[in-house]
CSV table of C-alpha atoms in Angstrom, one decimal:
chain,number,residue,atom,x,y,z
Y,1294,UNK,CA,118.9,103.7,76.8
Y,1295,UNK,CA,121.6,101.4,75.3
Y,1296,UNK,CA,120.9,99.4,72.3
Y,1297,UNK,CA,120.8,95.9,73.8
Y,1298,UNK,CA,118.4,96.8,76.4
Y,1299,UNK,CA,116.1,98.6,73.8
Y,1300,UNK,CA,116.1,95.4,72.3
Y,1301,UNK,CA,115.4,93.2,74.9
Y,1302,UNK,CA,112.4,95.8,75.5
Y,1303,UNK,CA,111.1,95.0,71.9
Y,1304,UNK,CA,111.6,91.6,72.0
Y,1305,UNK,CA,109.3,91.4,75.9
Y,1306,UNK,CA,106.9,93.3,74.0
Y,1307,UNK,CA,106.1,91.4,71.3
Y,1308,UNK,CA,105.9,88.2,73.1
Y,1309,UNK,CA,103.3,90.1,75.1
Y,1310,UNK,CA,101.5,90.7,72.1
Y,1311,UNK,CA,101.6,87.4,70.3
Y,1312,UNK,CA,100.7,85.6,74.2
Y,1313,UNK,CA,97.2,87.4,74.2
Y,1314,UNK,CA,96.7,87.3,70.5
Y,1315,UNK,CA,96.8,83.7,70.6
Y,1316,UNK,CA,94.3,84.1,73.9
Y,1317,UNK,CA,93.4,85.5,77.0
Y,1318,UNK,CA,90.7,83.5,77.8
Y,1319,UNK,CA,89.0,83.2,81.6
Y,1320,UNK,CA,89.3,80.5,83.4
Y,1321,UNK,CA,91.8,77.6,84.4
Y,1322,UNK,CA,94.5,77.2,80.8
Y,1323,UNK,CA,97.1,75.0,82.4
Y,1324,UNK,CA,97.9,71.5,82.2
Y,1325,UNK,CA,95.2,69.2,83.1
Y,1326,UNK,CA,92.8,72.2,83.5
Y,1327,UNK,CA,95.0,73.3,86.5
Y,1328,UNK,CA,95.3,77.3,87.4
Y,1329,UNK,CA,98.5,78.8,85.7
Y,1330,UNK,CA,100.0,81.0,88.6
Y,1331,UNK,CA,103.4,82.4,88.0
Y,1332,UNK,CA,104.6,83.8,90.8
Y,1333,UNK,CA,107.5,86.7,91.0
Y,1334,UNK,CA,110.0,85.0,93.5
Y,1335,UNK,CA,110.5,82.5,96.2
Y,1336,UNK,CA,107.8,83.3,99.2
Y,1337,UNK,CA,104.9,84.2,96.8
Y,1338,UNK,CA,105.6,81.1,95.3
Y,1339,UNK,CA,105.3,79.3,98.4
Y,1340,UNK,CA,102.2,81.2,99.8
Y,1341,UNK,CA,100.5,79.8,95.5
Y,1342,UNK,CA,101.5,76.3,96.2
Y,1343,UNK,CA,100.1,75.9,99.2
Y,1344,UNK,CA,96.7,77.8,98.9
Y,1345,UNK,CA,96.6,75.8,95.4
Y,1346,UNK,CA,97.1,72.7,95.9
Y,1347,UNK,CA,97.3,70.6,93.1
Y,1348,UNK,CA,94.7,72.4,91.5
Y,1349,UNK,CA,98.0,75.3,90.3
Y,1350,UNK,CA,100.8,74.7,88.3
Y,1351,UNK,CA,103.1,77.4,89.8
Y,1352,UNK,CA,106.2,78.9,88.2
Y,1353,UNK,CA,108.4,81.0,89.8
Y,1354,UNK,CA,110.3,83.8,88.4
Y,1355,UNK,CA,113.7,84.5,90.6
Y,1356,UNK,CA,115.1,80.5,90.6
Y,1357,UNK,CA,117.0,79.1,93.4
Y,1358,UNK,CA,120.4,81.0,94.2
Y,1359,UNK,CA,119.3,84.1,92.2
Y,1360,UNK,CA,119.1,87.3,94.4
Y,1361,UNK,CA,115.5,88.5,92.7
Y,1362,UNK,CA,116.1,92.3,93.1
Y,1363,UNK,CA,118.4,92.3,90.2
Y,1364,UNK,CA,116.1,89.8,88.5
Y,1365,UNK,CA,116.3,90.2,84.5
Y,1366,UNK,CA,113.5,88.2,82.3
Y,1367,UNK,CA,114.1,86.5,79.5
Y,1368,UNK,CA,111.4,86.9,76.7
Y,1369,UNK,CA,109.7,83.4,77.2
Y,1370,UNK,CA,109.6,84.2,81.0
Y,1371,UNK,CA,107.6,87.7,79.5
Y,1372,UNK,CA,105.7,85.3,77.4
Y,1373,UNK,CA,105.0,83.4,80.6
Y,1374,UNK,CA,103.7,86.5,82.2
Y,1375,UNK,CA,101.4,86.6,79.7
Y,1376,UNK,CA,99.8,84.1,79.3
Y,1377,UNK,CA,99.3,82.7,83.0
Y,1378,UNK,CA,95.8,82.4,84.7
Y,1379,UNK,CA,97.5,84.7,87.5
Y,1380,UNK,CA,100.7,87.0,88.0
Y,1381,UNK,CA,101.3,87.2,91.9
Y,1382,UNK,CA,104.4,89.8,92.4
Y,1383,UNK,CA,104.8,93.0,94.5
Y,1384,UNK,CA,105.0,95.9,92.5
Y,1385,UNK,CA,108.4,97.9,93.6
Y,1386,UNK,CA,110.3,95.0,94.2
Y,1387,UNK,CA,111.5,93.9,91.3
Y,1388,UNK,CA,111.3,96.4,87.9
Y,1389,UNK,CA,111.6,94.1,85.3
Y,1390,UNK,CA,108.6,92.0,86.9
Y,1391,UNK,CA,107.0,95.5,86.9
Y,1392,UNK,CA,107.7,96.4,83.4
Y,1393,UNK,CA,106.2,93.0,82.2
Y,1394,UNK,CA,102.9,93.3,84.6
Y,1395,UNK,CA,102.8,97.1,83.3
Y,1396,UNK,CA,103.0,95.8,79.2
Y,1397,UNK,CA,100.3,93.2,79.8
Y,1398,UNK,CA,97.7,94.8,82.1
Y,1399,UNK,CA,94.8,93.0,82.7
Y,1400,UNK,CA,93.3,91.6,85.6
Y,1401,UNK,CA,94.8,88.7,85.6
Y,1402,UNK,CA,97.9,90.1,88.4
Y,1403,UNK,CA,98.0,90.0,92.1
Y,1404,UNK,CA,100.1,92.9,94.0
Y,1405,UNK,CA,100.6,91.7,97.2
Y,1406,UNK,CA,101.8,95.3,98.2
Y,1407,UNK,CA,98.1,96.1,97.8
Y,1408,UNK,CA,96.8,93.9,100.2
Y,1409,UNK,CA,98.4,94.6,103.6
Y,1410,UNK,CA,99.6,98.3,104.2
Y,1411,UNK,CA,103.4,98.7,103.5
Y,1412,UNK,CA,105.8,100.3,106.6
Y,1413,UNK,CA,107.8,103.0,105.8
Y,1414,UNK,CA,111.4,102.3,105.8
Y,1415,UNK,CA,112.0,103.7,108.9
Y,1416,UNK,CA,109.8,101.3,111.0
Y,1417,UNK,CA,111.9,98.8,113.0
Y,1418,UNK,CA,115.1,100.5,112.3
Y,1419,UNK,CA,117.2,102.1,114.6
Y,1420,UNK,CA,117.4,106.2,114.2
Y,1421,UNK,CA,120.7,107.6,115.2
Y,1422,UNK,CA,120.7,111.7,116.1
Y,1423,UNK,CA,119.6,113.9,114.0
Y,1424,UNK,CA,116.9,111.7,112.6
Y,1425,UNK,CA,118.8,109.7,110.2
Y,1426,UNK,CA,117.8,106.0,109.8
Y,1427,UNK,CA,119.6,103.1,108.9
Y,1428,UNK,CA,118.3,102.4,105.6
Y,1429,UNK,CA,117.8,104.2,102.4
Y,1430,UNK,CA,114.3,105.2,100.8
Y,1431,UNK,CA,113.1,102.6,98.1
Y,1432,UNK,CA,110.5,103.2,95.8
Y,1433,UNK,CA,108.2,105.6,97.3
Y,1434,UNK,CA,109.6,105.3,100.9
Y,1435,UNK,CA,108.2,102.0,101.5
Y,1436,UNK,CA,109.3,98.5,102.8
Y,1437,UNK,CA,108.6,95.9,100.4
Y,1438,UNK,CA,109.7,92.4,102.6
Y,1439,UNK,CA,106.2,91.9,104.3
Y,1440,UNK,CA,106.6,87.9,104.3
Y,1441,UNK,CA,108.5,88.2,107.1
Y,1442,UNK,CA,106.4,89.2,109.3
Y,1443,UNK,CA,103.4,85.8,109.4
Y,1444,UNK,CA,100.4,87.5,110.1
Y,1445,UNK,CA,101.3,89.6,107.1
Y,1446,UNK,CA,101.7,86.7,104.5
Y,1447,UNK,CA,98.4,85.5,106.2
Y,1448,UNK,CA,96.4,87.9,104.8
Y,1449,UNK,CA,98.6,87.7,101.3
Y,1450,UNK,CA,97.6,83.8,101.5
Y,1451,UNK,CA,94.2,84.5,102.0
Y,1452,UNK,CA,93.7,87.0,98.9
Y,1453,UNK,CA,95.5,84.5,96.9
Y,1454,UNK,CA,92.4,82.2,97.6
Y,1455,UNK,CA,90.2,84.6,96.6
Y,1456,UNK,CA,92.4,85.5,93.3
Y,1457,UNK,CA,92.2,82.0,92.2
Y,1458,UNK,CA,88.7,81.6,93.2
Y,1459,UNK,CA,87.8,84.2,90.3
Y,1460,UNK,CA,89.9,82.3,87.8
Y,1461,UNK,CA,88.8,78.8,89.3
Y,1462,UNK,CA,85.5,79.0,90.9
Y,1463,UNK,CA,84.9,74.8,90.9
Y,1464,UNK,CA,87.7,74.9,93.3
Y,1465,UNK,CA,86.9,78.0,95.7
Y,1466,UNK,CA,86.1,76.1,98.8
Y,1467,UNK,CA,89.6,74.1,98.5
Y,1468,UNK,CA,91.4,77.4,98.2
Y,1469,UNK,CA,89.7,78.8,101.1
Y,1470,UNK,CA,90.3,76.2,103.1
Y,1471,UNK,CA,94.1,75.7,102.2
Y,1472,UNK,CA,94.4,79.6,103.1
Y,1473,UNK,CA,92.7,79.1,106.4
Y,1474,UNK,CA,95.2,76.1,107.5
Y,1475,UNK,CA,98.0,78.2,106.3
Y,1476,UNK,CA,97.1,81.4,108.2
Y,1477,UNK,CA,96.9,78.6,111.2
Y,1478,UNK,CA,100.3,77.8,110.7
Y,1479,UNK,CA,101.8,81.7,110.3
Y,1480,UNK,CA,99.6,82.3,113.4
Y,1481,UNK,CA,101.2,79.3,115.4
Y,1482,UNK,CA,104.7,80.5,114.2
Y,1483,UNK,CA,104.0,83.9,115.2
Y,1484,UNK,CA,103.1,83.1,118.6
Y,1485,UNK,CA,106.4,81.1,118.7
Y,1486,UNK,CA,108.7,84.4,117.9
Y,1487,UNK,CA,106.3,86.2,120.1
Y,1488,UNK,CA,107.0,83.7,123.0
Y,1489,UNK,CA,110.7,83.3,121.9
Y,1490,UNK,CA,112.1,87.3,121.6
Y,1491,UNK,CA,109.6,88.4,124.7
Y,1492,UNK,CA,112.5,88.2,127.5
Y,1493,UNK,CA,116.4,89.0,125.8
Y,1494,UNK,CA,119.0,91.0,126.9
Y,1495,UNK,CA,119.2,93.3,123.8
Y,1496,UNK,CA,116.7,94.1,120.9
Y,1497,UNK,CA,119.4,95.5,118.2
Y,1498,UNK,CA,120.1,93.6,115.4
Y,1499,UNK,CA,122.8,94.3,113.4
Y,1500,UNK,CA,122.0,93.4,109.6
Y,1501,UNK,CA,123.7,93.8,106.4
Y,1502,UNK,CA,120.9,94.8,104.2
Y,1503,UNK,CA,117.7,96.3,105.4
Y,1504,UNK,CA,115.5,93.4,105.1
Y,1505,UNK,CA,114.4,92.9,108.1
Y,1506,UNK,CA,111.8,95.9,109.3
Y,1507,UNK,CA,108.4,94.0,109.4
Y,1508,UNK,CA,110.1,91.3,111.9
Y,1509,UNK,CA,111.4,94.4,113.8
Y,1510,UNK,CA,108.4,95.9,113.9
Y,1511,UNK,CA,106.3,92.4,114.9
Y,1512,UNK,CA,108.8,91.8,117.6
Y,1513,UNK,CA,109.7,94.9,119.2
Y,1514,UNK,CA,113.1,95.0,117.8
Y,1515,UNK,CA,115.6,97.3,115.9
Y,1516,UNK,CA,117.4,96.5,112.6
Y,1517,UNK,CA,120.8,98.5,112.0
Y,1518,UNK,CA,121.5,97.8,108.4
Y,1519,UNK,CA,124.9,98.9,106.8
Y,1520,UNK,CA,123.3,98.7,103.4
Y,1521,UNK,CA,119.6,99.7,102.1
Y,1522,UNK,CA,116.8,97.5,100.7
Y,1523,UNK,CA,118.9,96.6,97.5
Y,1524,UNK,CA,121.3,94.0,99.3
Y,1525,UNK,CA,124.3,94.3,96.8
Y,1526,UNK,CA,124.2,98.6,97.7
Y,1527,UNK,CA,128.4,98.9,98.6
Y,1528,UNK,CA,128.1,101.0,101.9
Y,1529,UNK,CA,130.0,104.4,102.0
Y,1530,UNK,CA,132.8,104.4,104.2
Y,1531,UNK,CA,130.8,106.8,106.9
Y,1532,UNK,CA,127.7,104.5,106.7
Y,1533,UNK,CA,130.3,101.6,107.8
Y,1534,UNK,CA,131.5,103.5,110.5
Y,1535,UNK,CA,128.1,104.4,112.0
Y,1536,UNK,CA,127.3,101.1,112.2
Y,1537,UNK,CA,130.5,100.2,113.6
Y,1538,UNK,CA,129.3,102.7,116.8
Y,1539,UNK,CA,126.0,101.4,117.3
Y,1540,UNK,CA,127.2,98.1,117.0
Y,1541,UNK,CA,129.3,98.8,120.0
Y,1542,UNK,CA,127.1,101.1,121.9
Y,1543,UNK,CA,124.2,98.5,121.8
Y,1544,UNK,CA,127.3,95.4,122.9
Y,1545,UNK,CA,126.5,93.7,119.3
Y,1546,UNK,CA,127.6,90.4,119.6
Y,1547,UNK,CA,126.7,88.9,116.5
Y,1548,UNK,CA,126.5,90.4,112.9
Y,1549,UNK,CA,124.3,88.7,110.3
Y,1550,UNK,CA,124.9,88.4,106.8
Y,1551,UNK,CA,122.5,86.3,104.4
Y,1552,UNK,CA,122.7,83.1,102.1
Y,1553,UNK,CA,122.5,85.2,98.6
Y,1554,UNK,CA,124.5,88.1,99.2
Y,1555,UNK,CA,128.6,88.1,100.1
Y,1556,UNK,CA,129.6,88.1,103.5
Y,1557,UNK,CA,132.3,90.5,103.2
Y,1558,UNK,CA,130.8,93.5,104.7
Y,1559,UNK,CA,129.2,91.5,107.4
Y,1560,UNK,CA,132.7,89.8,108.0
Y,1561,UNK,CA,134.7,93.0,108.1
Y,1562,UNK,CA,132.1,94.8,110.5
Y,1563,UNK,CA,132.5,92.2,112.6
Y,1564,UNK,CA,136.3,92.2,113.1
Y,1565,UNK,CA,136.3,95.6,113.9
Y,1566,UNK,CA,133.3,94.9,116.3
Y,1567,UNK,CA,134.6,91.6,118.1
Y,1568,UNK,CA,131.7,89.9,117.2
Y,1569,UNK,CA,130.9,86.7,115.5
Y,1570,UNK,CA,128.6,86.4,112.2
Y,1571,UNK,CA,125.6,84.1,111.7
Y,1572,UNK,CA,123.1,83.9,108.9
Y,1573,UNK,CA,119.9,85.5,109.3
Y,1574,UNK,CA,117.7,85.2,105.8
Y,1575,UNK,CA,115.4,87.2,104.7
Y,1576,UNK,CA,113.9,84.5,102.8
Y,1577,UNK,CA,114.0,85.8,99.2
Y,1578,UNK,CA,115.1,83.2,97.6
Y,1579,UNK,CA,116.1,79.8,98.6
Y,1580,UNK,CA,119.6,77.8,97.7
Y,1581,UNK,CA,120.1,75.4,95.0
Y,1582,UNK,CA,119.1,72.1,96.0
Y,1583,UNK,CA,117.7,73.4,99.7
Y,1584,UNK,CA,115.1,71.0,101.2
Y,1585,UNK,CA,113.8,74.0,103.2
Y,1586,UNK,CA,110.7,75.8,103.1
Y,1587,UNK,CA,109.4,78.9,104.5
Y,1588,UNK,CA,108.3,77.7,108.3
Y,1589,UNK,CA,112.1,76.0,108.1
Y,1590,UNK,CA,114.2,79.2,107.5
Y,1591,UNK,CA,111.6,80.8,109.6
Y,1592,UNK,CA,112.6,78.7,112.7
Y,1593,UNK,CA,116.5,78.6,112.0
Y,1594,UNK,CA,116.3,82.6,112.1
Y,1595,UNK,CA,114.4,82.5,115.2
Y,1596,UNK,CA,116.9,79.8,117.2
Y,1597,UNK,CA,119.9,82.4,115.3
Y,1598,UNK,CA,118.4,85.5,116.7
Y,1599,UNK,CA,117.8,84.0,120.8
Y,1600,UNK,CA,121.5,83.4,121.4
Y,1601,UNK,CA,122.6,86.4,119.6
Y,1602,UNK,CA,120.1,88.5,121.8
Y,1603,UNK,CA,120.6,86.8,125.0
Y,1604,UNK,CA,117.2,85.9,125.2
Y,1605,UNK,CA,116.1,83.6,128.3
């Protein structure tokens, strides 16, 4: 371990030390009595906003623009770990988040992981002979990106209720209800991708980071990613040329590349293909200054993905 990293270790852990010496108490300890939630990146902080209302004061870690795998914390975001009503993050996804949820403990942390089953890697993905799929293992063999499948974050907004129902019991009727007319909203949106990729032409999708496996899996499609779960992963040149052939075999027409990440790969892969590139986001993080929310980037993929599939 290098010196500056030791440091920054020892540094994390002392603000972790001095946040609960100072006090860990129970109950709402935000401003104006409100529920301090801080949430780990962009759609867990959207699922704490709208079950909390303005009874949460939610801080995200991963800011706008920032691709949140490679997320580093700064000691007074470790000191805001420790001293929020509520950590919401999904353990795997992000190791520094981990290493500051791991130092504190508690009960005060919400792993989203834990509350709907995670797929393997290999669900939704395309297997080419011999077994091999498109993707590489991540921690544990398991697919962390379960926003984007809705019915999934429905169940993550409605254990967030009941999180902040044990910090915030005054308010655990609100929360319930906020949870119930945001699972009414994931449902309505499912039943619009459902309705929207039932009749297309093809069902591959040709990705450049394997995001993408819980919409796969809702929607009866394959992903063929040239890179793994970590988007910035620089794919060997055989892995290229794989996809290249499936691609091809499947008559790809589009390639999507994503708003964080470079489009290089994605660009290239499409020359040699013929095909065009489009944006398909896996919603990790939104860009500076975007007026979207979830249900927005949500629908954009969904009117990317019906042309690029030939979908009637």
């Amino acid at each position: 371990m290098d010196h500056t990293l030791r440091a920054r270790r020892a540094v994390a852990a002392a603000v972790l030390a001095a946040g609960c010496a100072t006090g860990c108490a129970a109950g709402p300890s935000g401003e104006d009595g409100r529920v301090d939630v801080v949430a780990a990146f962009y759609p867990l902080q959207f699922v704490a906003e709208r079950v909390g209302g303005d009874a949460v004061d939610v801080t995200a870690l991963a800011k706008p623009g920032a691709e949140p795998h490679d997320l580093e914390l700064s000691p007074s975001q470790v000191g805001q770990v420790s001293k929020a009503d509520l950590v919401i993050y999904l353990k795997g996804f992000q190791p520094a988040v981990d290493e500051a949820v791991e130092q504190e403990g508690g009960d005060r942390t919400l792993d989203v992981g834990s509350v709907t089953p995670l797929l393997d890697v290999s669900a939704g993905s395309h297997r080419h002979e011999g077994g091999e799929t498109d993707h590489e293992d991540g921690a544990g063999g398991k697919d962390p990106h379960i926003w984007l499948d809705p019915t999934r974050l429905a169940t993550v907004a409605d254990r967030t209720a009941e999180r902040l129902a044990d910090v915030d019991p005054d308010h655990a009727a609100d929360y319930a209800a906020r949870a119930a007319a945001l699972r009414d909203e994931l449902e309505a949106l499912d039943r619009e991708y459902q309705q929207g990729l039932s009749t297309c032409q093809r069902r591959e999708i040709v990705v450049s980071h394997a995001a993408f496996g819980y919409l796969a899996d809702r929607y009866r499609l394959e992903q063929i990613a040239v890179s793994g779960l970590t988007p910035d992963d620089e794919p060997p040149p055989q892995r290229l040329a794989k996809v290249i052939e499936e691609a091809r075999t499947h008559g790809a027409t589009t390639v999507f590349f994503e708003t964080l990440v470079s489009p290089k790969v994605a660009e290239t892969l499409a020359r040699e293909v013929g095909a065009q590139t489009a944006v398909l986001d896996p919603i990790e993080g939104l860009r500076p200054g975007s007026g979207d929310d979830y249900f927005s980037v949500m629908r954009a993929n969904l009117a990317t993905l019906r042309p690029a599939l030939g979908c009637s």
